[in-house]
Amino acid sequence: MTDENHSTEEELIAQRREHLEKLREAGVAYRNDFKRDTLAADIHENHGNSSKEELEEQKVRVAVAGRMMSRRIMGKASFAHVKDMSGQIQIFVRKDDVGEDTYNDFKQFDLGDIIAIKGWVFITKTGELSIHVEELTILVKSLRPLPEKFHGLTDLETRYRQRYLDLMTNDDTRHVFSIRSKTINYIRSYLDGCGFVEVETPMMHPVPGGATARPFKTHHNALDMELYLRIAPELYLKRLVVGGVEKVYEINRSFRNEGLSPRHNPEFSMLEFYQAYADYHDLMDLTEDLLRKLVNHLFGDSKLTYQEQDYDLSKPFVRLTVFDSILEYNPDLTPDDINNLDSIRKTSDKLGVPYEDNFGLGKVQIEIFEKIVESKLQGPAFITAFPKEVSPLARSSDNDPFLTDRFELFIGGREIANGFSELNDPDDQAERFRKQVESKEAGDNEAMHYDADYITALEYGLPPTAGEGIGIDRLVMLLTDSPSIRDVILFPHMRAKE
RNA sequence: GGGCCGUUAGCUCAGUCGGUAGAGCAUCUGACUUUUAAUCAGGUGGUCGUAGGUUCGAUCCCUACACGGCCCA
């Protein structure tokens, strides 16, 4: 050892680099000649119920590798915990068993090192299933000190910027991303089971469409062409339905050039699916069934808790129109207060909901809905009958031309899904695009572009179809009781440091 | 974009009504052959986010900025 045994970060790293140098000299740094045959969780699963005596008798030998997370040296015998992707297992290292040289090597290991063990499974005096080590080696020297072993890493900024440290030390974080993976897998198998076909459509669009949002702009050099990162895959998926792919879905990223918040990341994951010869009622039924089965699949029952609020998905989801929901959550209002532009403007003023002069009745209704009703919708609740003015891609309602055959699903005051019977009348669609372009020219930079190529596709005939988008990130937030979208995205966007 | 809060050792956190900072873990030395937040004894480790200002003196008060969090638009 050096005489200078300090412990600034620099010096901690220097100490570890000295250990690495010794490994390099011995020709065993960064080796890759060890094959493990067992994961930590396998050991717990296979031997967790065995008795001490059974294990002594069987002498089950395992080869395990992982990161050393803790160590307790007691003279000539030591314990450590080794962590792999499945979990942790304790190892017991005794000088008499591994020999003096290996034991001394072991004492030079640092927390965070990636090590390999061969030994037999046993139970310690205090009853912990462990590996009695016979052979031991270091595979990778960790040069930087680990976060504290008991509290783990709690600093949010570091957890997001250096997610690997978060994953290394916080089991909760691993759990969240495991649920995320299982959720996406389950959705895929559910839709596959219903006969849907998974596709990948372009992420770079010459005309951004499928949602009202600001896009990211980029440039293709060879084509010398402006392109936009997609804000939604919708218009391409419907082109596929035109082409005869009658049940189609895509799960992937979309991008919106907007602010960051606990509910918004500039890139986010969506499921979109389209089913020909179905209407929005069919999709509400499908969504209810999918979510109920998903929660059962993940948790074994239909109940979940989000931010201390309980939800039971076994009960039928509420279904309520936008109009009725405004009245329900504003008991002082009468239908006449919100069913014409003059009265709803007065109502908005009274409620303190801002609107602009060019907003029609439908848009003002939605402003009130979003500001006042949404956050109160514990749900699960399908809100239906959205005004045409705010639904430029949805089919007009047969009963009321002011409305569309559209719904959104709310759980915990948050929009989880948005679906509708698709607008397949090309002339109506062209007219709606023109209205959007007018809004854009009037200064609404979220309004849609006119997509002539899409109109052409509709002119060939889109079958009667219903389609829906489900926000994967928000769904996973709900399923993992995560307050922020950053908790369910591995590498959330952050401002560059320095 | 606006408001509020935060930033102290590698990590988790105290603290200073303005007088140059502490603990636990990690690390180092020693003891210890079934520990488990191991234990016991003794050490090391800090530009108190950055830059200015006020002051005899600033980690603390003021201003600006950076990064993060929450709320609002």
Coordinates of C-alpha atoms in Angstrom, one line a residue, chain A:
Chain A
M1 CA 0.0 0.0 0.0
T2 CA 1.0 3.6 -0.5
D3 CA 1.7 5.8 2.4
E4 CA -0.9 8.2 1.2
N5 CA -4.1 6.5 2.1
H6 CA -6.6 9.2 1.7
S7 CA -10.1 9.0 0.4
T8 CA -11.0 11.7 -2.0
E9 CA -12.7 10.3 -5.1
E10 CA -9.5 10.7 -7.0
E11 CA -7.6 8.7 -4.4
L12 CA -10.2 6.0 -4.2
I13 CA -9.9 5.6 -7.9
A14 CA -6.1 5.6 -7.7
Q15 CA -6.3 2.8 -5.1
R16 CA -8.4 0.7 -7.4
R17 CA -6.2 1.4 -10.3
E18 CA -3.3 0.0 -8.3
H19 CA -5.3 -3.2 -7.9
L20 CA -6.0 -3.2 -11.6
E21 CA -2.3 -2.8 -12.4
K22 CA -1.5 -5.9 -10.3
L23 CA -4.1 -7.8 -12.3
R24 CA -2.6 -6.6 -15.6
E25 CA 0.9 -7.7 -14.5
A26 CA -0.5 -11.1 -13.6
G27 CA -2.2 -11.2 -17.1
V28 CA -5.7 -11.6 -15.6
A29 CA -7.3 -8.2 -16.1
Y30 CA -10.6 -8.2 -18.0
R31 CA -10.6 -12.0 -18.6
N32 CA -13.4 -13.6 -20.5
D33 CA -12.9 -17.3 -19.9
F34 CA -15.5 -18.0 -17.2
K35 CA -18.8 -19.6 -18.0
R36 CA -21.5 -19.4 -15.3
D37 CA -24.1 -22.1 -15.1
T38 CA -26.5 -20.7 -12.6
L39 CA -28.2 -17.4 -11.7
A40 CA -28.6 -16.2 -8.2
A41 CA -32.4 -16.5 -8.4
D42 CA -32.1 -20.1 -9.7
I43 CA -30.2 -21.0 -6.5
H44 CA -32.9 -19.5 -4.3
E45 CA -35.6 -21.1 -6.4
N46 CA -34.1 -24.6 -6.6
H47 CA -32.7 -24.8 -3.0
G48 CA -34.6 -22.2 -1.0
N49 CA -36.7 -25.0 0.6
S50 CA -33.9 -27.5 1.1
S51 CA -32.7 -28.3 4.6
K52 CA -29.2 -27.8 5.8
E53 CA -28.6 -31.5 5.9
E54 CA -29.9 -32.2 2.4
L55 CA -27.6 -29.6 1.0
E56 CA -24.6 -30.8 3.0
E57 CA -25.3 -34.3 1.5
Q58 CA -26.0 -33.2 -2.0
K59 CA -23.1 -30.8 -2.4
V60 CA -24.7 -29.1 -5.4
R61 CA -22.0 -27.3 -7.2
V62 CA -22.7 -24.0 -9.1
A63 CA -20.7 -21.5 -11.1
V64 CA -21.9 -18.0 -10.5
A65 CA -20.7 -14.5 -11.6
G66 CA -21.8 -11.0 -10.7
R67 CA -21.0 -7.8 -9.0
M68 CA -19.7 -7.8 -5.4
M69 CA -22.1 -5.5 -3.6
S70 CA -21.0 -6.0 0.0
R71 CA -18.3 -7.8 1.9
R72 CA -17.7 -8.8 5.5
I73 CA -14.2 -9.9 6.3
M74 CA -13.7 -11.7 9.6
G75 CA -10.0 -12.6 9.7
K76 CA -9.6 -15.9 7.9
A77 CA -13.2 -16.2 6.7
S78 CA -15.5 -13.8 4.9
F79 CA -18.9 -13.2 3.5
A80 CA -19.9 -11.2 0.5
H81 CA -23.0 -10.6 -1.6
V82 CA -22.8 -11.1 -5.3
K83 CA -25.5 -9.6 -7.6
D84 CA -26.4 -10.7 -11.1
M85 CA -29.4 -9.9 -13.3
S86 CA -31.7 -12.2 -11.4
G87 CA -30.8 -11.1 -7.8
Q88 CA -28.3 -11.6 -5.1
I89 CA -26.6 -14.6 -3.5
Q90 CA -24.3 -14.7 -0.5
I91 CA -20.9 -16.3 -0.8
F92 CA -18.7 -17.7 2.0
V93 CA -15.0 -17.6 1.5
R94 CA -12.7 -19.4 3.9
K95 CA -8.9 -19.3 3.7
D96 CA -8.6 -23.0 4.4
D97 CA -10.9 -23.8 1.4
V98 CA -9.5 -21.5 -1.3
G99 CA -5.9 -21.3 -0.2
E100 CA -3.8 -18.4 1.2
D101 CA -3.1 -16.8 -2.2
T102 CA -6.7 -16.7 -3.4
Y103 CA -7.8 -15.5 0.0
N104 CA -5.4 -12.6 -0.1
D105 CA -6.5 -11.8 -3.6
F106 CA -10.1 -11.7 -2.3
K107 CA -9.1 -9.2 0.3
Q108 CA -7.8 -6.9 -2.5
F109 CA -11.2 -7.0 -4.3
D110 CA -13.2 -3.8 -4.2
L111 CA -16.9 -3.3 -3.8
G112 CA -18.3 -3.2 -7.3
D113 CA -15.8 -5.6 -8.8
I114 CA -17.3 -8.3 -11.1
I115 CA -16.2 -11.7 -9.8
A116 CA -16.7 -15.3 -10.5
I117 CA -17.3 -18.1 -8.0
K118 CA -17.4 -21.9 -8.1
G119 CA -18.6 -23.7 -5.0
W120 CA -21.4 -25.6 -3.4
V121 CA -24.8 -24.5 -2.1
F122 CA -25.3 -24.5 1.7
I123 CA -27.1 -22.7 4.5
T124 CA -25.3 -20.6 7.0
K125 CA -25.7 -20.7 10.8
T126 CA -28.2 -17.8 10.6
G127 CA -30.1 -19.6 7.8
E128 CA -29.1 -17.7 4.6
L129 CA -28.8 -19.8 1.5
S130 CA -25.2 -19.2 0.3
I131 CA -22.4 -20.6 -1.8
H132 CA -19.4 -22.2 0.0
V133 CA -16.7 -21.0 -2.3
E134 CA -14.1 -23.4 -3.7
E135 CA -12.7 -21.3 -6.5
L136 CA -12.8 -17.5 -6.8
T137 CA -11.5 -15.0 -9.4
I138 CA -12.0 -11.4 -10.4
L139 CA -13.2 -10.8 -13.9
V140 CA -13.5 -7.0 -14.0
K141 CA -12.0 -4.4 -11.7
S142 CA -14.4 -1.6 -10.9
L143 CA -12.5 1.6 -10.8
R144 CA -15.1 3.9 -9.3
P145 CA -16.6 3.7 -5.8
L146 CA -20.2 2.4 -5.6
P147 CA -23.0 4.5 -4.0
E148 CA -23.7 3.7 -0.4
K149 CA -24.8 0.2 0.2
F150 CA -27.7 0.8 2.6
H151 CA -29.5 3.8 1.1
G152 CA -28.4 3.2 -2.4
L153 CA -28.4 6.1 -4.8
T154 CA -31.2 8.6 -4.1
D155 CA -30.1 11.7 -5.9
L156 CA -32.6 12.0 -8.7
E157 CA -30.3 13.8 -11.1
T158 CA -27.6 11.1 -10.8
R159 CA -30.2 8.3 -11.0
Y160 CA -31.4 9.7 -14.4
R161 CA -28.1 10.7 -15.8
Q162 CA -26.2 7.5 -14.7
R163 CA -29.0 5.0 -14.8
Y164 CA -26.6 2.2 -14.6
L165 CA -25.8 3.2 -11.0
D166 CA -29.5 3.4 -10.2
L167 CA -30.0 -0.1 -11.6
M168 CA -27.0 -1.5 -9.8
T169 CA -28.0 -0.3 -6.4
N170 CA -31.8 0.2 -6.4
D171 CA -33.9 -3.0 -6.7
D172 CA -37.1 -0.8 -7.1
T173 CA -35.7 0.6 -10.3
R174 CA -35.0 -2.8 -11.7
H175 CA -38.5 -3.8 -10.8
V176 CA -40.0 -0.8 -12.7
F177 CA -38.2 -1.7 -15.9
S178 CA -39.0 -5.4 -15.5
I179 CA -42.7 -4.4 -15.3
R180 CA -42.2 -2.2 -18.3
S181 CA -40.8 -5.1 -20.3
K182 CA -43.5 -7.5 -19.2
T183 CA -46.2 -5.0 -20.0
I184 CA -45.0 -4.5 -23.6
N185 CA -44.5 -8.3 -24.0
Y186 CA -48.0 -8.9 -22.7
I187 CA -49.6 -6.3 -25.0
R188 CA -47.8 -7.9 -28.0
S189 CA -48.9 -11.4 -27.2
Y190 CA -52.5 -10.2 -26.5
L191 CA -52.7 -8.4 -29.9
D192 CA -50.9 -11.2 -31.7
G193 CA -53.5 -13.6 -30.2
C194 CA -56.3 -11.4 -31.6
G195 CA -54.7 -11.7 -35.1
F196 CA -53.1 -8.3 -35.2
V197 CA -49.9 -7.8 -37.3
E198 CA -47.0 -5.8 -35.9
V199 CA -45.3 -3.4 -38.3
E200 CA -42.7 -0.7 -38.3
T201 CA -43.6 2.5 -40.1
P202 CA -41.3 5.5 -40.8
M203 CA -40.1 7.6 -38.0
M204 CA -39.0 10.4 -40.4
H205 CA -42.0 12.0 -42.0
P206 CA -42.0 14.4 -44.9
V207 CA -45.3 15.7 -43.5
P208 CA -45.8 15.4 -39.8
G209 CA -49.3 14.1 -38.9
G210 CA -51.5 12.0 -36.8
A211 CA -51.6 14.3 -33.8
T212 CA -51.6 18.0 -32.9
A213 CA -48.1 18.7 -31.6
R214 CA -44.9 20.5 -32.6
P215 CA -42.5 18.2 -34.4
F216 CA -38.7 18.0 -34.4
K217 CA -37.3 19.0 -37.7
T218 CA -34.3 17.5 -39.5
H219 CA -32.7 17.5 -42.9
H220 CA -31.8 14.7 -45.3
N221 CA -28.6 15.7 -47.1
A222 CA -28.7 13.3 -50.0
L223 CA -32.3 14.1 -50.8
D224 CA -31.9 17.7 -49.7
M225 CA -35.2 17.4 -48.0
E226 CA -36.8 18.6 -44.8
L227 CA -38.0 15.7 -42.6
Y228 CA -39.8 15.6 -39.3
L229 CA -39.5 13.1 -36.6
R230 CA -42.9 11.6 -36.3
I231 CA -45.4 12.9 -33.7
A232 CA -47.5 9.8 -34.3
P233 CA -47.6 6.7 -36.6
E234 CA -51.3 7.0 -37.2
L235 CA -51.5 8.1 -40.9
Y236 CA -49.1 5.4 -42.0
L237 CA -50.9 2.7 -40.1
K238 CA -54.1 3.7 -41.8
R239 CA -52.4 3.6 -45.2
L240 CA -51.6 -0.1 -44.3
V241 CA -55.3 -0.7 -43.5
V242 CA -56.1 0.7 -47.0
G243 CA -53.6 -1.8 -48.3
G244 CA -55.5 -4.6 -46.6
V245 CA -53.6 -5.1 -43.4
E246 CA -56.9 -5.1 -41.5
K247 CA -55.5 -5.6 -38.0
V248 CA -52.3 -3.8 -37.5
Y249 CA -50.3 -2.4 -34.7
E250 CA -47.0 -0.7 -33.9
I251 CA -45.2 -0.1 -30.6
N252 CA -42.5 2.4 -30.8
R253 CA -41.3 5.9 -30.2
S254 CA -42.9 9.1 -31.2
F255 CA -41.3 12.6 -30.7
R256 CA -42.8 15.9 -29.7
N257 CA -40.9 19.1 -29.5
E258 CA -42.5 20.4 -26.4
G259 CA -41.6 21.0 -22.7
L260 CA -40.4 18.4 -20.3
S261 CA -42.5 17.6 -17.2
P262 CA -43.3 14.7 -14.9
R263 CA -45.7 13.5 -17.6
H264 CA -43.8 14.6 -20.8
N265 CA -40.6 13.4 -22.3
P266 CA -39.7 14.6 -25.8
E267 CA -39.6 11.0 -27.0
F268 CA -42.2 8.6 -25.7
S269 CA -43.5 5.2 -26.5
M270 CA -47.0 4.5 -27.9
L271 CA -49.0 1.5 -29.0
E272 CA -51.2 2.3 -31.9
F273 CA -53.5 -0.3 -33.3
Y274 CA -56.1 -0.3 -36.0
Q275 CA -58.9 -2.8 -36.7
A276 CA -61.0 -2.8 -39.8
Y277 CA -64.8 -3.4 -39.6
A278 CA -64.7 -2.3 -36.0
D279 CA -66.0 0.9 -34.3
Y280 CA -64.9 2.8 -31.2
H281 CA -67.2 0.8 -29.0
D282 CA -65.3 -2.4 -30.0
L283 CA -62.1 -0.7 -29.0
M284 CA -63.3 0.4 -25.6
D285 CA -64.3 -3.2 -25.0
L286 CA -60.9 -4.5 -26.2
T287 CA -59.1 -1.9 -24.1
E288 CA -61.0 -2.8 -21.0
D289 CA -60.3 -6.5 -21.5
L290 CA -56.6 -5.9 -22.3
L291 CA -56.0 -3.8 -19.3
R292 CA -57.9 -6.1 -16.9
K293 CA -56.0 -9.1 -18.2
L294 CA -52.7 -7.2 -18.2
V295 CA -53.0 -6.2 -14.5
N296 CA -54.0 -9.8 -13.7
H297 CA -51.1 -11.1 -15.5
L298 CA -48.7 -8.8 -13.7
F299 CA -50.1 -8.8 -10.2
G300 CA -52.3 -11.9 -10.0
D301 CA -55.5 -9.8 -9.3
S302 CA -57.3 -6.8 -10.8
K303 CA -56.3 -4.3 -8.1
L304 CA -53.6 -1.7 -8.3
T305 CA -52.6 1.3 -6.2
Y306 CA -51.4 4.6 -7.8
Q307 CA -50.1 7.3 -5.5
E308 CA -52.1 6.0 -2.6
Q309 CA -55.3 5.7 -4.6
D310 CA -56.7 2.2 -5.1
Y311 CA -58.2 1.0 -8.5
D312 CA -60.1 -2.1 -9.1
L313 CA -60.1 -3.0 -12.8
S314 CA -62.4 -5.9 -12.4
K315 CA -65.4 -3.5 -12.2
P316 CA -66.8 -2.2 -15.5
F317 CA -65.1 1.0 -16.6
V318 CA -67.3 4.2 -16.4
R319 CA -68.4 5.5 -19.8
L320 CA -69.4 9.2 -19.9
T321 CA -69.6 11.9 -22.6
V322 CA -67.4 15.0 -22.5
F323 CA -70.5 17.1 -22.1
D324 CA -71.9 15.1 -19.3
S325 CA -68.6 14.9 -17.5
I326 CA -68.3 18.7 -17.5
L327 CA -71.8 18.9 -15.9
E328 CA -71.0 16.1 -13.4
Y329 CA -67.8 17.8 -12.1
N330 CA -69.4 21.2 -12.1
P331 CA -72.7 20.7 -10.4
D332 CA -73.5 24.4 -10.6
L333 CA -73.7 24.3 -14.4
T334 CA -76.7 23.6 -16.5
P335 CA -76.6 22.2 -20.1
D336 CA -77.4 25.7 -21.4
D337 CA -74.2 27.0 -19.8
I338 CA -72.0 24.9 -22.1
N339 CA -74.0 24.2 -25.2
N340 CA -73.5 27.4 -27.2
L341 CA -70.6 29.7 -27.7
D342 CA -72.0 32.8 -26.0
S343 CA -72.9 31.0 -22.8
I344 CA -69.8 28.9 -22.6
R345 CA -67.6 31.9 -22.9
K346 CA -69.3 33.4 -19.9
T347 CA -68.9 30.0 -18.1
S348 CA -65.2 29.9 -19.0
D349 CA -64.7 33.4 -17.6
K350 CA -66.5 32.4 -14.4
L351 CA -64.4 29.2 -14.1
G352 CA -61.2 31.0 -14.9
V353 CA -60.5 28.9 -17.9
P354 CA -58.8 31.0 -20.7
Y355 CA -59.8 30.7 -24.3
E356 CA -59.1 32.6 -27.5
D357 CA -61.5 34.4 -29.8
N358 CA -61.0 31.9 -32.7
F359 CA -62.0 28.9 -30.4
G360 CA -65.3 27.4 -31.4
L361 CA -67.7 25.8 -29.0
G362 CA -66.1 22.4 -29.1
K363 CA -62.6 23.8 -28.3
V364 CA -63.8 25.8 -25.4
Q365 CA -65.6 22.7 -24.1
I366 CA -62.4 20.8 -24.3
E367 CA -60.5 23.6 -22.5
I368 CA -62.9 23.4 -19.6
F369 CA -62.7 19.6 -19.7
E370 CA -58.9 19.5 -19.6
K371 CA -58.5 22.2 -17.0
I372 CA -61.3 21.2 -14.6
V373 CA -62.5 17.6 -15.2
E374 CA -59.5 15.5 -16.4
S375 CA -57.5 15.6 -13.1
K376 CA -60.6 14.5 -11.2
L377 CA -61.3 11.5 -13.3
Q378 CA -60.1 8.7 -11.0
G379 CA -61.6 6.1 -13.3
P380 CA -61.0 3.9 -15.1
A381 CA -63.3 6.0 -17.2
F382 CA -63.9 6.3 -20.9
I383 CA -64.9 9.8 -21.9
T384 CA -66.7 9.8 -25.2
A385 CA -68.2 12.1 -27.8
F386 CA -65.4 14.6 -28.4
P387 CA -66.2 17.6 -30.5
K388 CA -65.2 17.4 -34.2
E389 CA -63.3 20.7 -33.8
V390 CA -60.6 19.0 -31.7
S391 CA -60.7 15.6 -33.5
P392 CA -59.5 16.2 -37.1
L393 CA -59.0 12.4 -37.8
A394 CA -62.1 11.0 -36.2
R395 CA -65.3 9.9 -37.8
S396 CA -68.3 12.2 -37.4
S397 CA -71.0 10.9 -35.2
D398 CA -74.1 9.8 -37.0
N399 CA -76.4 11.3 -34.3
D400 CA -74.7 14.7 -34.0
P401 CA -72.5 16.2 -36.7
F402 CA -70.9 18.4 -33.9
L403 CA -69.4 15.3 -32.4
T404 CA -67.1 12.4 -33.3
D405 CA -67.1 8.7 -32.5
R406 CA -64.2 9.1 -30.2
F407 CA -63.1 8.3 -26.6
E408 CA -60.3 8.8 -24.2
L409 CA -59.5 6.6 -21.3
F410 CA -58.6 8.2 -18.0
I411 CA -57.1 6.5 -14.9
G412 CA -55.9 8.4 -12.0
G413 CA -56.7 11.7 -13.7
R414 CA -54.5 11.0 -16.6
E415 CA -55.1 10.2 -20.2
I416 CA -54.0 6.6 -20.9
A417 CA -55.6 6.0 -24.3
N418 CA -57.2 7.8 -27.1
G419 CA -59.3 6.0 -29.8
F420 CA -62.0 6.5 -32.4
S421 CA -63.8 5.3 -35.3
E422 CA -61.6 6.5 -38.2
L423 CA -62.6 9.2 -40.5
N424 CA -62.6 7.4 -43.9
D425 CA -64.5 9.9 -46.0
P426 CA -61.7 11.5 -48.0
D427 CA -63.7 14.7 -48.7
D428 CA -64.5 15.2 -45.1
Q429 CA -60.8 14.5 -44.2
A430 CA -59.6 17.0 -46.8
E431 CA -62.0 19.6 -45.3
R432 CA -60.7 19.0 -41.8
F433 CA -57.1 19.3 -43.0
R434 CA -58.0 22.6 -44.5
K435 CA -59.4 23.8 -41.2
Q436 CA -56.2 22.7 -39.5
V437 CA -54.1 24.6 -42.0
E438 CA -56.2 27.7 -41.3
S439 CA -55.5 27.4 -37.6
K440 CA -51.8 27.0 -38.4
E441 CA -51.8 30.1 -40.4
A442 CA -53.6 31.9 -37.6
G443 CA -50.7 31.0 -35.4
D444 CA -51.4 27.6 -33.9
N445 CA -48.1 25.9 -34.4
E446 CA -49.5 22.6 -33.1
A447 CA -52.1 22.4 -35.8
M448 CA -51.8 19.7 -38.5
H449 CA -50.4 20.0 -42.0
Y450 CA -52.4 19.1 -45.1
D451 CA -51.3 15.6 -46.1
A452 CA -52.3 15.2 -49.7
D453 CA -50.7 11.8 -50.0
Y454 CA -52.9 10.5 -47.2
I455 CA -56.0 11.9 -48.8
T456 CA -55.0 10.0 -52.0
A457 CA -54.8 6.8 -49.9
L458 CA -58.3 7.5 -48.5
E459 CA -59.6 8.0 -52.0
Y460 CA -58.8 4.3 -52.7
G461 CA -61.0 3.4 -49.8
L462 CA -60.3 2.9 -46.1
P463 CA -62.6 0.2 -44.8
P464 CA -64.7 1.2 -41.8
T465 CA -62.0 1.1 -39.1
A466 CA -61.4 1.9 -35.5
G467 CA -58.0 2.8 -34.1
E468 CA -56.4 3.7 -30.8
G469 CA -53.2 4.9 -29.2
I470 CA -52.1 3.9 -25.7
G471 CA -49.3 5.7 -24.0
I472 CA -46.9 3.0 -22.9
D473 CA -45.0 5.3 -20.5
R474 CA -48.1 6.6 -18.7
L475 CA -49.4 3.0 -18.5
V476 CA -46.2 1.8 -16.9
M477 CA -46.2 4.8 -14.5
L478 CA -49.6 3.6 -13.4
L479 CA -48.6 0.0 -13.1
T480 CA -45.4 0.8 -11.1
D481 CA -46.8 3.6 -9.0
S482 CA -44.2 6.0 -10.5
P483 CA -45.0 9.7 -10.0
S484 CA -42.8 10.8 -13.0
I485 CA -42.4 9.7 -16.6
R486 CA -38.7 9.9 -16.0
D487 CA -39.0 7.0 -13.6
V488 CA -40.2 4.7 -16.4
I489 CA -37.8 5.8 -19.2
L490 CA -34.3 4.4 -18.8
F491 CA -32.6 7.5 -20.1
P492 CA -34.9 10.5 -19.8
H493 CA -33.8 13.6 -21.5
M494 CA -31.9 16.1 -19.3
R495 CA -30.2 19.4 -20.0
A496 CA -26.6 19.0 -21.0
K497 CA -24.3 19.5 -18.0
E498 CA -21.5 22.1 -18.3

